[in-house]
């Protein structure tokens, strides 16, 4: 094989690897990066008597996508839209905690849902299609 052919194969291989890595980073719906500030116990911070959980909705992910709150204490869930189109930008479906949360898809808009979890457990939330998911853990 000549040197030009080796350079061409190496370049194509590098491009494929880059595309796969970038695709994994952006399309991994269970990515738990970007954890919000939590107390030493791992619980959501308290502000004005409410546990505050804040999340940004991206086109194919929630950031962060895991929260830990205390049962019997009000929660203020603040959901910021990135403005990116996608399934996630329409509504957040929660199972067992609240009614569906309908989001404003405009960039920077914050939708706030307040609720008080009563029963300890692990509760899932997702986009309407169930492809992007997250978890709210409720503890005693």
JSON list of N, CA, C and O in Angstrom, two decimals, residues 10-54:
[
{"chain": "A", "resi": 10, "resn": "UNK", "atom": "N", "xyz": [-6.47, 6.06, 7.51]},
{"chain": "A", "resi": 10, "resn": "UNK", "atom": "CA", "xyz": [-6.34, 6.59, 8.86]},
{"chain": "A", "resi": 10, "resn": "UNK", "atom": "C", "xyz": [-7.28, 7.75, 9.12]},
{"chain": "A", "resi": 10, "resn": "UNK", "atom": "O", "xyz": [-7.88, 7.86, 10.19]},
{"chain": "A", "resi": 11, "resn": "UNK", "atom": "N", "xyz": [-7.42, 8.63, 8.14]},
{"chain": "A", "resi": 11, "resn": "UNK", "atom": "CA", "xyz": [-8.31, 9.78, 8.28]},
{"chain": "A", "resi": 11, "resn": "UNK", "atom": "C", "xyz": [-9.76, 9.35, 8.39]},
{"chain": "A", "resi": 11, "resn": "UNK", "atom": "O", "xyz": [-10.51, 9.85, 9.24]},
{"chain": "A", "resi": 12, "resn": "UNK", "atom": "N", "xyz": [-10.17, 8.41, 7.57]},
{"chain": "A", "resi": 12, "resn": "UNK", "atom": "CA", "xyz": [-11.55, 7.91, 7.61]},
{"chain": "A", "resi": 12, "resn": "UNK", "atom": "C", "xyz": [-11.83, 7.23, 8.95]},
{"chain": "A", "resi": 12, "resn": "UNK", "atom": "O", "xyz": [-12.88, 7.45, 9.56]},
{"chain": "A", "resi": 13, "resn": "UNK", "atom": "N", "xyz": [-10.87, 6.45, 9.43]},
{"chain": "A", "resi": 13, "resn": "UNK", "atom": "CA", "xyz": [-11.04, 5.79, 10.72]},
{"chain": "A", "resi": 13, "resn": "UNK", "atom": "C", "xyz": [-11.18, 6.81, 11.85]},
{"chain": "A", "resi": 13, "resn": "UNK", "atom": "O", "xyz": [-12.04, 6.67, 12.72]},
{"chain": "A", "resi": 14, "resn": "UNK", "atom": "N", "xyz": [-10.36, 7.85, 11.84]},
{"chain": "A", "resi": 14, "resn": "UNK", "atom": "CA", "xyz": [-10.42, 8.89, 12.87]},
{"chain": "A", "resi": 14, "resn": "UNK", "atom": "C", "xyz": [-11.76, 9.61, 12.84]},
{"chain": "A", "resi": 14, "resn": "UNK", "atom": "O", "xyz": [-12.35, 9.89, 13.89]},
{"chain": "A", "resi": 15, "resn": "UNK", "atom": "N", "xyz": [-12.27, 9.89, 11.65]},
{"chain": "A", "resi": 15, "resn": "UNK", "atom": "CA", "xyz": [-13.57, 10.56, 11.51]},
{"chain": "A", "resi": 15, "resn": "UNK", "atom": "C", "xyz": [-14.68, 9.68, 12.07]},
{"chain": "A", "resi": 15, "resn": "UNK", "atom": "O", "xyz": [-15.55, 10.15, 12.82]},
{"chain": "A", "resi": 16, "resn": "UNK", "atom": "N", "xyz": [-14.66, 8.40, 11.76]},
{"chain": "A", "resi": 16, "resn": "UNK", "atom": "CA", "xyz": [-15.69, 7.48, 12.25]},
{"chain": "A", "resi": 16, "resn": "UNK", "atom": "C", "xyz": [-15.67, 7.41, 13.77]},
{"chain": "A", "resi": 16, "resn": "UNK", "atom": "O", "xyz": [-16.70, 7.47, 14.43]},
{"chain": "A", "resi": 17, "resn": "UNK", "atom": "N", "xyz": [-14.47, 7.30, 14.35]},
{"chain": "A", "resi": 17, "resn": "UNK", "atom": "CA", "xyz": [-14.35, 7.24, 15.80]},
{"chain": "A", "resi": 17, "resn": "UNK", "atom": "C", "xyz": [-14.89, 8.52, 16.44]},
{"chain": "A", "resi": 17, "resn": "UNK", "atom": "O", "xyz": [-15.63, 8.48, 17.42]},
{"chain": "A", "resi": 18, "resn": "UNK", "atom": "N", "xyz": [-14.55, 9.68, 15.88]},
{"chain": "A", "resi": 18, "resn": "UNK", "atom": "CA", "xyz": [-15.03, 10.96, 16.41]},
{"chain": "A", "resi": 18, "resn": "UNK", "atom": "C", "xyz": [-16.55, 11.04, 16.35]},
{"chain": "A", "resi": 18, "resn": "UNK", "atom": "O", "xyz": [-17.19, 11.47, 17.31]},
{"chain": "A", "resi": 19, "resn": "UNK", "atom": "N", "xyz": [-17.14, 10.64, 15.24]},
{"chain": "A", "resi": 19, "resn": "UNK", "atom": "CA", "xyz": [-18.59, 10.68, 15.09]},
{"chain": "A", "resi": 19, "resn": "UNK", "atom": "C", "xyz": [-19.26, 9.77, 16.12]},
{"chain": "A", "resi": 19, "resn": "UNK", "atom": "O", "xyz": [-20.25, 10.14, 16.75]},
{"chain": "A", "resi": 20, "resn": "UNK", "atom": "N", "xyz": [-18.71, 8.59, 16.35]},
{"chain": "A", "resi": 20, "resn": "UNK", "atom": "CA", "xyz": [-19.28, 7.67, 17.33]},
{"chain": "A", "resi": 20, "resn": "UNK", "atom": "C", "xyz": [-19.19, 8.23, 18.75]},
{"chain": "A", "resi": 20, "resn": "UNK", "atom": "O", "xyz": [-20.15, 8.16, 19.52]},
{"chain": "A", "resi": 21, "resn": "UNK", "atom": "N", "xyz": [-18.06, 8.81, 19.10]},
{"chain": "A", "resi": 21, "resn": "UNK", "atom": "CA", "xyz": [-17.89, 9.37, 20.45]},
{"chain": "A", "resi": 21, "resn": "UNK", "atom": "C", "xyz": [-18.82, 10.55, 20.65]},
{"chain": "A", "resi": 21, "resn": "UNK", "atom": "O", "xyz": [-19.52, 10.63, 21.67]},
{"chain": "A", "resi": 22, "resn": "UNK", "atom": "N", "xyz": [-18.86, 11.46, 19.71]},
{"chain": "A", "resi": 22, "resn": "UNK", "atom": "CA", "xyz": [-19.74, 12.63, 19.83]},
{"chain": "A", "resi": 22, "resn": "UNK", "atom": "C", "xyz": [-21.20, 12.19, 19.86]},
{"chain": "A", "resi": 22, "resn": "UNK", "atom": "O", "xyz": [-21.99, 12.69, 20.67]},
{"chain": "A", "resi": 23, "resn": "UNK", "atom": "N", "xyz": [-21.57, 11.24, 19.03]},
{"chain": "A", "resi": 23, "resn": "UNK", "atom": "CA", "xyz": [-22.94, 10.72, 19.03]},
{"chain": "A", "resi": 23, "resn": "UNK", "atom": "C", "xyz": [-23.31, 10.12, 20.36]},
{"chain": "A", "resi": 23, "resn": "UNK", "atom": "O", "xyz": [-24.41, 10.35, 20.89]},
{"chain": "A", "resi": 24, "resn": "UNK", "atom": "N", "xyz": [-22.42, 9.36, 20.94]},
{"chain": "A", "resi": 24, "resn": "UNK", "atom": "CA", "xyz": [-22.69, 8.75, 22.25]},
{"chain": "A", "resi": 24, "resn": "UNK", "atom": "C", "xyz": [-22.88, 9.83, 23.32]},
{"chain": "A", "resi": 24, "resn": "UNK", "atom": "O", "xyz": [-23.80, 9.76, 24.12]},
{"chain": "A", "resi": 25, "resn": "UNK", "atom": "N", "xyz": [-22.03, 10.83, 23.32]},
{"chain": "A", "resi": 25, "resn": "UNK", "atom": "CA", "xyz": [-22.12, 11.89, 24.32]},
{"chain": "A", "resi": 25, "resn": "UNK", "atom": "C", "xyz": [-23.44, 12.64, 24.21]},
{"chain": "A", "resi": 25, "resn": "UNK", "atom": "O", "xyz": [-24.11, 12.89, 25.21]},
{"chain": "A", "resi": 26, "resn": "UNK", "atom": "N", "xyz": [-23.87, 12.99, 23.01]},
{"chain": "A", "resi": 26, "resn": "UNK", "atom": "CA", "xyz": [-25.06, 13.79, 22.84]},
{"chain": "A", "resi": 26, "resn": "UNK", "atom": "C", "xyz": [-26.35, 13.00, 22.86]},
{"chain": "A", "resi": 26, "resn": "UNK", "atom": "O", "xyz": [-27.39, 13.52, 23.21]},
{"chain": "A", "resi": 27, "resn": "UNK", "atom": "N", "xyz": [-26.32, 11.74, 22.49]},
{"chain": "A", "resi": 27, "resn": "UNK", "atom": "CA", "xyz": [-27.55, 10.96, 22.38]},
{"chain": "A", "resi": 27, "resn": "UNK", "atom": "C", "xyz": [-27.77, 9.99, 23.53]},
{"chain": "A", "resi": 27, "resn": "UNK", "atom": "O", "xyz": [-28.77, 9.30, 23.56]},
{"chain": "A", "resi": 28, "resn": "UNK", "atom": "N", "xyz": [-26.89, 9.94, 24.50]},
{"chain": "A", "resi": 28, "resn": "UNK", "atom": "CA", "xyz": [-27.05, 9.03, 25.63]},
{"chain": "A", "resi": 28, "resn": "UNK", "atom": "C", "xyz": [-28.09, 9.60, 26.57]},
{"chain": "A", "resi": 28, "resn": "UNK", "atom": "O", "xyz": [-27.80, 10.48, 27.36]},
{"chain": "A", "resi": 29, "resn": "UNK", "atom": "N", "xyz": [-29.36, 9.10, 26.55]},
{"chain": "A", "resi": 29, "resn": "UNK", "atom": "CA", "xyz": [-30.43, 9.70, 27.34]},
{"chain": "A", "resi": 29, "resn": "UNK", "atom": "C", "xyz": [-30.31, 9.47, 28.83]},
{"chain": "A", "resi": 29, "resn": "UNK", "atom": "O", "xyz": [-30.94, 10.15, 29.60]},
{"chain": "A", "resi": 30, "resn": "UNK", "atom": "N", "xyz": [-29.50, 8.54, 29.26]},
{"chain": "A", "resi": 30, "resn": "UNK", "atom": "CA", "xyz": [-29.37, 8.28, 30.69]},
{"chain": "A", "resi": 30, "resn": "UNK", "atom": "C", "xyz": [-28.13, 8.91, 31.29]},
{"chain": "A", "resi": 30, "resn": "UNK", "atom": "O", "xyz": [-27.71, 8.56, 32.38]},
{"chain": "A", "resi": 31, "resn": "UNK", "atom": "N", "xyz": [-27.54, 9.84, 30.57]},
{"chain": "A", "resi": 31, "resn": "UNK", "atom": "CA", "xyz": [-26.35, 10.54, 31.05]},
{"chain": "A", "resi": 31, "resn": "UNK", "atom": "C", "xyz": [-26.71, 11.32, 32.30]},
{"chain": "A", "resi": 31, "resn": "UNK", "atom": "O", "xyz": [-27.65, 12.09, 32.31]},
{"chain": "A", "resi": 32, "resn": "UNK", "atom": "N", "xyz": [-25.95, 11.15, 33.37]},
{"chain": "A", "resi": 32, "resn": "UNK", "atom": "CA", "xyz": [-26.25, 11.85, 34.61]},
{"chain": "A", "resi": 32, "resn": "UNK", "atom": "C", "xyz": [-25.25, 12.96, 34.88]},
{"chain": "A", "resi": 32, "resn": "UNK", "atom": "O", "xyz": [-24.97, 13.30, 36.01]},
{"chain": "A", "resi": 33, "resn": "UNK", "atom": "N", "xyz": [-24.71, 13.55, 33.84]},
{"chain": "A", "resi": 33, "resn": "UNK", "atom": "CA", "xyz": [-23.78, 14.65, 34.04]},
{"chain": "A", "resi": 33, "resn": "UNK", "atom": "C", "xyz": [-24.54, 15.90, 34.43]},
{"chain": "A", "resi": 33, "resn": "UNK", "atom": "O", "xyz": [-25.74, 16.00, 34.26]},
{"chain": "A", "resi": 34, "resn": "UNK", "atom": "N", "xyz": [-23.82, 16.86, 34.96]},
{"chain": "A", "resi": 34, "resn": "UNK", "atom": "CA", "xyz": [-24.44, 18.13, 35.30]},
{"chain": "A", "resi": 34, "resn": "UNK", "atom": "C", "xyz": [-25.26, 18.09, 36.57]},
{"chain": "A", "resi": 34, "resn": "UNK", "atom": "O", "xyz": [-26.26, 18.75, 36.66]},
{"chain": "A", "resi": 35, "resn": "UNK", "atom": "N", "xyz": [-24.87, 17.27, 37.54]},
{"chain": "A", "resi": 35, "resn": "UNK", "atom": "CA", "xyz": [-25.63, 17.19, 38.79]},
{"chain": "A", "resi": 35, "resn": "UNK", "atom": "C", "xyz": [-25.75, 18.56, 39.42]},
{"chain": "A", "resi": 35, "resn": "UNK", "atom": "O", "xyz": [-24.81, 19.33, 39.44]},
{"chain": "A", "resi": 36, "resn": "UNK", "atom": "N", "xyz": [-26.94, 18.84, 39.94]},
{"chain": "A", "resi": 36, "resn": "UNK", "atom": "CA", "xyz": [-27.14, 20.12, 40.59]},
{"chain": "A", "resi": 36, "resn": "UNK", "atom": "C", "xyz": [-26.52, 20.10, 41.97]},
{"chain": "A", "resi": 36, "resn": "UNK", "atom": "O", "xyz": [-26.20, 19.06, 42.51]},
{"chain": "A", "resi": 37, "resn": "UNK", "atom": "N", "xyz": [-26.39, 21.25, 42.53]},
{"chain": "A", "resi": 37, "resn": "UNK", "atom": "CA", "xyz": [-25.85, 21.37, 43.88]},
{"chain": "A", "resi": 37, "resn": "UNK", "atom": "C", "xyz": [-26.80, 20.72, 44.86]},
{"chain": "A", "resi": 37, "resn": "UNK", "atom": "O", "xyz": [-27.99, 21.03, 44.87]},
{"chain": "A", "resi": 38, "resn": "UNK", "atom": "N", "xyz": [-26.29, 19.80, 45.65]},
{"chain": "A", "resi": 38, "resn": "UNK", "atom": "CA", "xyz": [-27.11, 19.13, 46.65]},
{"chain": "A", "resi": 38, "resn": "UNK", "atom": "C", "xyz": [-26.44, 19.26, 48.00]},
{"chain": "A", "resi": 38, "resn": "UNK", "atom": "O", "xyz": [-25.26, 19.54, 48.10]},
{"chain": "A", "resi": 39, "resn": "UNK", "atom": "N", "xyz": [-27.22, 19.03, 49.04]},
{"chain": "A", "resi": 39, "resn": "UNK", "atom": "CA", "xyz": [-26.67, 19.11, 50.39]},
{"chain": "A", "resi": 39, "resn": "UNK", "atom": "C", "xyz": [-25.75, 17.92, 50.64]},
{"chain": "A", "resi": 39, "resn": "UNK", "atom": "O", "xyz": [-25.66, 17.00, 49.83]},
{"chain": "A", "resi": 40, "resn": "UNK", "atom": "N", "xyz": [-25.11, 17.92, 51.81]},
{"chain": "A", "resi": 40, "resn": "UNK", "atom": "CA", "xyz": [-24.20, 16.84, 52.17]},
{"chain": "A", "resi": 40, "resn": "UNK", "atom": "C", "xyz": [-24.92, 15.49, 52.15]},
{"chain": "A", "resi": 40, "resn": "UNK", "atom": "O", "xyz": [-24.35, 14.48, 51.79]},
{"chain": "A", "resi": 41, "resn": "UNK", "atom": "N", "xyz": [-26.20, 15.48, 52.50]},
{"chain": "A", "resi": 41, "resn": "UNK", "atom": "CA", "xyz": [-26.97, 14.24, 52.53]},
{"chain": "A", "resi": 41, "resn": "UNK", "atom": "C", "xyz": [-27.37, 13.78, 51.13]},
{"chain": "A", "resi": 41, "resn": "UNK", "atom": "O", "xyz": [-27.95, 12.73, 50.97]},
{"chain": "A", "resi": 42, "resn": "UNK", "atom": "N", "xyz": [-27.09, 14.60, 50.12]},
{"chain": "A", "resi": 42, "resn": "UNK", "atom": "CA", "xyz": [-27.47, 14.26, 48.75]},
{"chain": "A", "resi": 42, "resn": "UNK", "atom": "C", "xyz": [-28.86, 14.75, 48.39]},
{"chain": "A", "resi": 42, "resn": "UNK", "atom": "O", "xyz": [-29.31, 14.57, 47.28]},
{"chain": "A", "resi": 43, "resn": "UNK", "atom": "N", "xyz": [-29.54, 15.38, 49.35]},
{"chain": "A", "resi": 43, "resn": "UNK", "atom": "CA", "xyz": [-30.88, 15.89, 49.10]},
{"chain": "A", "resi": 43, "resn": "UNK", "atom": "C", "xyz": [-30.83, 17.22, 48.36]},
{"chain": "A", "resi": 43, "resn": "UNK", "atom": "O", "xyz": [-29.86, 17.97, 48.46]},
{"chain": "A", "resi": 44, "resn": "UNK", "atom": "N", "xyz": [-31.91, 17.50, 47.65]},
{"chain": "A", "resi": 44, "resn": "UNK", "atom": "CA", "xyz": [-32.04, 18.79, 46.96]},
{"chain": "A", "resi": 44, "resn": "UNK", "atom": "C", "xyz": [-31.97, 19.92, 47.98]},
{"chain": "A", "resi": 44, "resn": "UNK", "atom": "O", "xyz": [-32.43, 19.77, 49.11]},
{"chain": "A", "resi": 45, "resn": "UNK", "atom": "N", "xyz": [-31.40, 21.05, 47.60]},
{"chain": "A", "resi": 45, "resn": "UNK", "atom": "CA", "xyz": [-31.29, 22.19, 48.54]},
{"chain": "A", "resi": 45, "resn": "UNK", "atom": "C", "xyz": [-32.66, 22.77, 48.89]},
{"chain": "A", "resi": 45, "resn": "UNK", "atom": "O", "xyz": [-33.58, 22.73, 48.08]},
{"chain": "A", "resi": 46, "resn": "UNK", "atom": "N", "xyz": [-32.75, 23.31, 50.10]},
{"chain": "A", "resi": 46, "resn": "UNK", "atom": "CA", "xyz": [-33.98, 23.96, 50.57]},
{"chain": "A", "resi": 46, "resn": "UNK", "atom": "C", "xyz": [-33.89, 25.47, 50.31]},
{"chain": "A", "resi": 46, "resn": "UNK", "atom": "O", "xyz": [-32.88, 26.10, 50.61]},
{"chain": "A", "resi": 47, "resn": "UNK", "atom": "N", "xyz": [-34.96, 26.02, 49.73]},
{"chain": "A", "resi": 47, "resn": "UNK", "atom": "CA", "xyz": [-35.06, 27.46, 49.51]},
{"chain": "A", "resi": 47, "resn": "UNK", "atom": "C", "xyz": [-36.48, 27.87, 49.89]},
{"chain": "A", "resi": 47, "resn": "UNK", "atom": "O", "xyz": [-37.44, 27.35, 49.31]},
{"chain": "A", "resi": 48, "resn": "UNK", "atom": "N", "xyz": [-36.59, 28.77, 50.85]},
{"chain": "A", "resi": 48, "resn": "UNK", "atom": "CA", "xyz": [-37.90, 29.25, 51.31]},
{"chain": "A", "resi": 48, "resn": "UNK", "atom": "C", "xyz": [-38.85, 28.11, 51.67]},
{"chain": "A", "resi": 48, "resn": "UNK", "atom": "O", "xyz": [-40.03, 28.12, 51.29]},
{"chain": "A", "resi": 49, "resn": "UNK", "atom": "N", "xyz": [-38.35, 27.10, 52.36]},
{"chain": "A", "resi": 49, "resn": "UNK", "atom": "CA", "xyz": [-39.18, 25.99, 52.83]},
{"chain": "A", "resi": 49, "resn": "UNK", "atom": "C", "xyz": [-39.53, 24.95, 51.79]},
{"chain": "A", "resi": 49, "resn": "UNK", "atom": "O", "xyz": [-40.35, 24.07, 52.04]},
{"chain": "A", "resi": 50, "resn": "UNK", "atom": "N", "xyz": [-38.93, 25.05, 50.61]},
{"chain": "A", "resi": 50, "resn": "UNK", "atom": "CA", "xyz": [-39.19, 24.07, 49.54]},
{"chain": "A", "resi": 50, "resn": "UNK", "atom": "C", "xyz": [-37.88, 23.47, 49.08]},
{"chain": "A", "resi": 50, "resn": "UNK", "atom": "O", "xyz": [-36.85, 24.13, 49.04]},
{"chain": "A", "resi": 51, "resn": "UNK", "atom": "N", "xyz": [-37.94, 22.20, 48.72]},
{"chain": "A", "resi": 51, "resn": "UNK", "atom": "CA", "xyz": [-36.80, 21.55, 48.09]},
{"chain": "A", "resi": 51, "resn": "UNK", "atom": "C", "xyz": [-36.80, 21.99, 46.63]},
{"chain": "A", "resi": 51, "resn": "UNK", "atom": "O", "xyz": [-37.83, 21.89, 45.97]},
{"chain": "A", "resi": 52, "resn": "UNK", "atom": "N", "xyz": [-35.69, 22.50, 46.14]},
{"chain": "A", "resi": 52, "resn": "UNK", "atom": "CA", "xyz": [-35.64, 22.99, 44.77]},
{"chain": "A", "resi": 52, "resn": "UNK", "atom": "C", "xyz": [-34.82, 22.03, 43.92]},
{"chain": "A", "resi": 52, "resn": "UNK", "atom": "O", "xyz": [-33.67, 21.74, 44.22]},
{"chain": "A", "resi": 53, "resn": "UNK", "atom": "N", "xyz": [-35.47, 21.53, 42.88]},
{"chain": "A", "resi": 53, "resn": "UNK", "atom": "CA", "xyz": [-34.76, 20.72, 41.90]},
{"chain": "A", "resi": 53, "resn": "UNK", "atom": "C", "xyz": [-34.84, 21.46, 40.56]},
{"chain": "A", "resi": 53, "resn": "UNK", "atom": "O", "xyz": [-35.90, 21.95, 40.18]},
{"chain": "A", "resi": 54, "resn": "UNK", "atom": "N", "xyz": [-33.71, 21.62, 39.92]},
{"chain": "A", "resi": 54, "resn": "UNK", "atom": "CA", "xyz": [-33.64, 22.39, 38.68]},
{"chain": "A", "resi": 54, "resn": "UNK", "atom": "C", "xyz": [-33.04, 21.52, 37.59]},
{"chain": "A", "resi": 54, "resn": "UNK", "atom": "O", "xyz": [-32.05, 20.82, 37.81]}
]
